[in-house]
Short mmCIF file of C-alpha atoms in Angstrom, two decimals:
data_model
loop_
_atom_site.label_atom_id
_atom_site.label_comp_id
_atom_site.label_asym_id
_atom_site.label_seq_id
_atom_site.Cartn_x
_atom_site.Cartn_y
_atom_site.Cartn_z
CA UNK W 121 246.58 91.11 99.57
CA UNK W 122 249.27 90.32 97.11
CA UNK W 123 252.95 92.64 97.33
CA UNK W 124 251.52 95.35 94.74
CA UNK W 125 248.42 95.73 96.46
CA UNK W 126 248.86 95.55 99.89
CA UNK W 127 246.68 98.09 101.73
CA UNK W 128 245.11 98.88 105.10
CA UNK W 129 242.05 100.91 105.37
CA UNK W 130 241.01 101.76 108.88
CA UNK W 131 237.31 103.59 108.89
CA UNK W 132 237.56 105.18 112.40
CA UNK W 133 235.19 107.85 111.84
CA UNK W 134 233.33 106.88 114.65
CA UNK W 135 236.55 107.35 116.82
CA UNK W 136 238.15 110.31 115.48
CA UNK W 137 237.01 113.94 114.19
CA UNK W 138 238.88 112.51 110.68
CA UNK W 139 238.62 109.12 109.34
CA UNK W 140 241.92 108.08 107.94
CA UNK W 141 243.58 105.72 105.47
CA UNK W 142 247.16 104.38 105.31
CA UNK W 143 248.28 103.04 102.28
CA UNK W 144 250.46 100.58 102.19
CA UNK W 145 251.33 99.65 98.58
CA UNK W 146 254.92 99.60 97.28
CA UNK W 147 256.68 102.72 95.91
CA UNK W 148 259.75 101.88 94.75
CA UNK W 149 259.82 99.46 91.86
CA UNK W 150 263.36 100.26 90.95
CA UNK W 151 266.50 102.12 91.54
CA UNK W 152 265.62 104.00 88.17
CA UNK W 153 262.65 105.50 89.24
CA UNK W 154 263.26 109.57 88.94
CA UNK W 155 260.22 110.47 91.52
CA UNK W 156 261.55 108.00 94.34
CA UNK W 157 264.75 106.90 95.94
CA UNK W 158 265.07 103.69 97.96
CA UNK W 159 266.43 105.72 100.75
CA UNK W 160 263.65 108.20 100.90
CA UNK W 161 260.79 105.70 101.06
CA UNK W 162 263.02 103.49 103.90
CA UNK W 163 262.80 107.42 105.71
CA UNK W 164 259.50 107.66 104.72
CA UNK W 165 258.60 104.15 106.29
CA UNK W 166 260.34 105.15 109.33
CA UNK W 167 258.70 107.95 110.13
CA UNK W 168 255.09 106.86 109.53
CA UNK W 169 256.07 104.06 112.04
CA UNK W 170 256.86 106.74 114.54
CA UNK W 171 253.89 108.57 113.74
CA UNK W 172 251.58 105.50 114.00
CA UNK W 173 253.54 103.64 117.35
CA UNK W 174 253.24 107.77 119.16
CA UNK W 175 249.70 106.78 118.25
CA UNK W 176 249.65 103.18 119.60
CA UNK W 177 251.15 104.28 122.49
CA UNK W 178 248.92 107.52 123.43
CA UNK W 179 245.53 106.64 121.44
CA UNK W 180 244.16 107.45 124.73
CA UNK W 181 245.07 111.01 124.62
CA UNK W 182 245.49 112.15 121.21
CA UNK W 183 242.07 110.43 119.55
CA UNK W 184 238.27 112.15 120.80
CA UNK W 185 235.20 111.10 119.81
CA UNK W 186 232.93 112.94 117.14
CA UNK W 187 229.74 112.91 119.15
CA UNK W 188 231.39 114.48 122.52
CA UNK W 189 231.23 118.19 122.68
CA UNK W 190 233.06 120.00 125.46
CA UNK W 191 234.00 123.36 124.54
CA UNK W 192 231.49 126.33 125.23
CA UNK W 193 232.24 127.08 121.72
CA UNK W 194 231.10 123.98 120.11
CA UNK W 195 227.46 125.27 120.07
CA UNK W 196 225.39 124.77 116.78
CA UNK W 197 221.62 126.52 116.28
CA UNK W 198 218.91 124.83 114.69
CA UNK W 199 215.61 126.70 113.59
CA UNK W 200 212.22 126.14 115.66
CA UNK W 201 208.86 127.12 115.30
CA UNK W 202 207.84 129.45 118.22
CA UNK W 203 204.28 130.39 119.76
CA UNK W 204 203.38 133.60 121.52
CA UNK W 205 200.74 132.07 123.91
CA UNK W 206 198.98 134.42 126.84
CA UNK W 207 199.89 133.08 130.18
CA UNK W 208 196.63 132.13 130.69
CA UNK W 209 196.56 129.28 127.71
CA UNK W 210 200.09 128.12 128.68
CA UNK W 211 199.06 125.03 130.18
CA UNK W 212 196.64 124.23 127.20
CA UNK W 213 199.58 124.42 124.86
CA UNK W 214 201.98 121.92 126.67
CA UNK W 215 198.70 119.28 126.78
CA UNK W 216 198.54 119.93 122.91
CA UNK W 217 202.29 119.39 122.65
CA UNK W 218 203.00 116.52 124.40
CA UNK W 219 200.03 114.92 123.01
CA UNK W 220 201.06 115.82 119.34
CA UNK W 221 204.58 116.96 119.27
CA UNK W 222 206.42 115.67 122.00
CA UNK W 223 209.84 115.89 119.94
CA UNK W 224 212.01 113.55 122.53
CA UNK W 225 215.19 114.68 120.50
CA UNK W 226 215.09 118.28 121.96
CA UNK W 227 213.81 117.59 125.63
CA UNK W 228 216.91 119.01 126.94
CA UNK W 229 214.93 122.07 125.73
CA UNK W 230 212.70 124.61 127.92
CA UNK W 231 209.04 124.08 126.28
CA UNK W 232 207.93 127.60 127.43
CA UNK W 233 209.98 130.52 128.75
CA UNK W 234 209.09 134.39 129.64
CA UNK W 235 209.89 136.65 126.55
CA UNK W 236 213.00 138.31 127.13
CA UNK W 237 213.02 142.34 128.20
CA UNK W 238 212.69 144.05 124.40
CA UNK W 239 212.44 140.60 122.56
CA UNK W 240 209.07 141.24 121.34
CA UNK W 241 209.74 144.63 120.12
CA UNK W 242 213.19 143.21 117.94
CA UNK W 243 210.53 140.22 116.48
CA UNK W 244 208.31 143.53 115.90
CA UNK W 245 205.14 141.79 117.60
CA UNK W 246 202.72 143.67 119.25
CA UNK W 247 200.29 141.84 122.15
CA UNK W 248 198.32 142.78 125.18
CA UNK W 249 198.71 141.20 128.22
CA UNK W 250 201.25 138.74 130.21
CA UNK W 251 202.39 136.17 127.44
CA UNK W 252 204.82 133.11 126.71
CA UNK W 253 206.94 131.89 124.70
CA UNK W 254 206.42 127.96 123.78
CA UNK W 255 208.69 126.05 121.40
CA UNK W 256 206.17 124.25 119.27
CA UNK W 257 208.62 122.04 116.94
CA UNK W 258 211.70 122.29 113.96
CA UNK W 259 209.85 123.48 110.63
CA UNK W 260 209.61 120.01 109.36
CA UNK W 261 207.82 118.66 112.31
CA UNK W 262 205.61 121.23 112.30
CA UNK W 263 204.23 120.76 108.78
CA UNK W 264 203.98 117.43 108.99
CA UNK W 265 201.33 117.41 111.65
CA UNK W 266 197.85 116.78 111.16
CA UNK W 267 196.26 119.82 109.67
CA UNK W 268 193.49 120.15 112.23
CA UNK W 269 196.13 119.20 115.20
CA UNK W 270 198.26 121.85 113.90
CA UNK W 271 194.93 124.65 113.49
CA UNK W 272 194.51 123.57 117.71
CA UNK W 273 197.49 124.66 118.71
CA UNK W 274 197.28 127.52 116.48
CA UNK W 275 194.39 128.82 117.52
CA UNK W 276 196.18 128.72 121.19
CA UNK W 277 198.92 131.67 119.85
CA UNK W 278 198.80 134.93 119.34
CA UNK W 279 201.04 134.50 116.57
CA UNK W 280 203.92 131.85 115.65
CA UNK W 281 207.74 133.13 114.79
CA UNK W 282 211.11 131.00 114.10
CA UNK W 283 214.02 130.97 116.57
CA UNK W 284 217.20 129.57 117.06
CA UNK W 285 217.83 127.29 119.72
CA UNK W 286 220.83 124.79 120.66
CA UNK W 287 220.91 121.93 118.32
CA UNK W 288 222.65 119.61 120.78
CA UNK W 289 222.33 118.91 125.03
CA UNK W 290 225.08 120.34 127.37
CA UNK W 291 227.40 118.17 128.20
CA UNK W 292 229.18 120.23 131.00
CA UNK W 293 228.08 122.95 133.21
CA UNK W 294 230.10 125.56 131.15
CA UNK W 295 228.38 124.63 128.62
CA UNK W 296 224.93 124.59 130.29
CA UNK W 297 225.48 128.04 131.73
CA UNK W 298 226.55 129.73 128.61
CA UNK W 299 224.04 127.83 126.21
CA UNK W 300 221.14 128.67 128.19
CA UNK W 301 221.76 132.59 127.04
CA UNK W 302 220.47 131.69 123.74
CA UNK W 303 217.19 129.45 125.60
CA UNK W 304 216.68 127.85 128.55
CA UNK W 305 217.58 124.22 128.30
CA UNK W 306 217.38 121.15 130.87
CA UNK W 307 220.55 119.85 132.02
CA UNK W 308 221.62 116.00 133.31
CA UNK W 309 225.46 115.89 133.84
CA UNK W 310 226.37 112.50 132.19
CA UNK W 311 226.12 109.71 134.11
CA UNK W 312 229.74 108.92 135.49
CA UNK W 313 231.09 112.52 134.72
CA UNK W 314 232.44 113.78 131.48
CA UNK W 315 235.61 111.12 131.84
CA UNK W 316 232.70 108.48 130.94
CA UNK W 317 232.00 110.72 127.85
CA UNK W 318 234.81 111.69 126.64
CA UNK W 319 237.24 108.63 127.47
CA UNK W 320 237.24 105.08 125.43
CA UNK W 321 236.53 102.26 126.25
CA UNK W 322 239.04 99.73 126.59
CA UNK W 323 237.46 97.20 124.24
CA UNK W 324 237.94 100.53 121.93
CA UNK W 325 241.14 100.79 122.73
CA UNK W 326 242.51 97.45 122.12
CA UNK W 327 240.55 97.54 118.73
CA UNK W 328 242.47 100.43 117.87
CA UNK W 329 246.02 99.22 119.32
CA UNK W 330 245.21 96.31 117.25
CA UNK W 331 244.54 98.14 114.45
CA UNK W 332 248.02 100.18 114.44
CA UNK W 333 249.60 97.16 115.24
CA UNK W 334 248.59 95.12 112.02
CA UNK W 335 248.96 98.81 109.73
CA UNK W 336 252.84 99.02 111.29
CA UNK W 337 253.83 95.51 110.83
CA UNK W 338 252.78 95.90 106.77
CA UNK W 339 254.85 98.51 107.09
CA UNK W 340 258.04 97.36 108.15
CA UNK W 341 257.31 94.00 106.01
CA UNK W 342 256.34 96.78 103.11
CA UNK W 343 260.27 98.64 104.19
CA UNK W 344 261.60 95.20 104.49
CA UNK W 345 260.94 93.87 101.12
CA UNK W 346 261.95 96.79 99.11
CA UNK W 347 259.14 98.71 99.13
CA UNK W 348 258.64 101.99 101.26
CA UNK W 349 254.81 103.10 102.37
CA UNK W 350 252.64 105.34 100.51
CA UNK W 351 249.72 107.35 101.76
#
């Protein structure tokens, strides 16, 4: 753009945990000006180069995807709705849900699991006989079947509860082993390892080089002319 409006947005939110934007339009429009001094915007300018070559120079390191979760502690629950089902109906209920509600989103989910020792007595439900626990759908899903689809599977239940279940698939072993406290959950280690997750591409990487490039360049031109950066 033209010398008052120069400015470089860079939208890398699918890159980074925080899209950011540099600004690059003049701050100093004369020696006068009480709230900035020629010198402090030339520091100023100087230092956001730094800032933006350290991140030229290590993108590869310093920048993570948002998608990519890693850390046992980056777990997040979503709400399901759960069927008590006797043993005996168990295979029933899996025919009924993979015909109606096969949910491919949460298939790194266990569809039925034992009840753990006391569960039933904290959900305060009271059955006879060897039963299951199947994980029908998420609320939404759920009400939006069929109304006699739903009543089919229903009548398969003793009774139907909420739970709280991983929202997201492991994406290490850590994270497999600890998550599967909370339910038991299938788990694929990505295909070429975690460094195939978790590292960029370098087609990514040049874009982004090429990105820092441009933003430092209208920066020194910016420091150059007069004018120190702003953002």
């Amino acid at each position: 753009g033209d010398a008052n409006s120069r400015f470089a947005l860079f939208d890398l939110g699918r890159f980074v945990r925080f899209p950011f934007v540099i600004s690059l339009a003049p701050r100093c429009h004369s020696v006068d000006d009480g709230n900035c001094k020629p010198l402090n915007c030339l520091i100023e300018a100087e230092n956001r180069h730094m800032a933006m070559q350290t991140l030229v120079d290590g993108g590869a390191d310093v920048l993570e995807r948002v998608d990519v979760r890693i850390k046992v502690e980056d777990l997040e629950f979503m709400e399901v709705v759960c069927g008590l089902v006797p043993a005996k109906s168990a295979s029933a209920v899996i025919a009924q849900l993979a015909s109606h509600l096969p949910i491919p989103e949460l298939k790194f989910l266990k569809r039925i699991r034992k009840p753990k020792d006391g569960e039933l007595d904290k959900l305060k439900i009271q059955v006879e006989g060897v039963h299951v626990i199947a994980m029908i759908a998420s609320p939404a899903a759920w009400e939006g079947l069929e109304d006699e689809d739903r009543q089919r599977i229903k009548a398969l239940c003793s009774t139907l509860f909420t739970a709280q279940v991983p929202a997201f698939a492991p994406n290490t072993r850590e994270q497999f082993d600890a998550w599967s406290s909370t339910w038991p959950l299938n788990f694929r280690p990505p295909a070429g390892g975690m460094k195939a997750v978790a590292n960029f591409s370098e087609a990514e990487l040049d874009a982004m080089r090429g990105y820092m490039r441009r933003a430092i360049a209208q920066a020194e031109a910016g420091a150059a002319s007069g004018g120190g950066g702003a953002g």
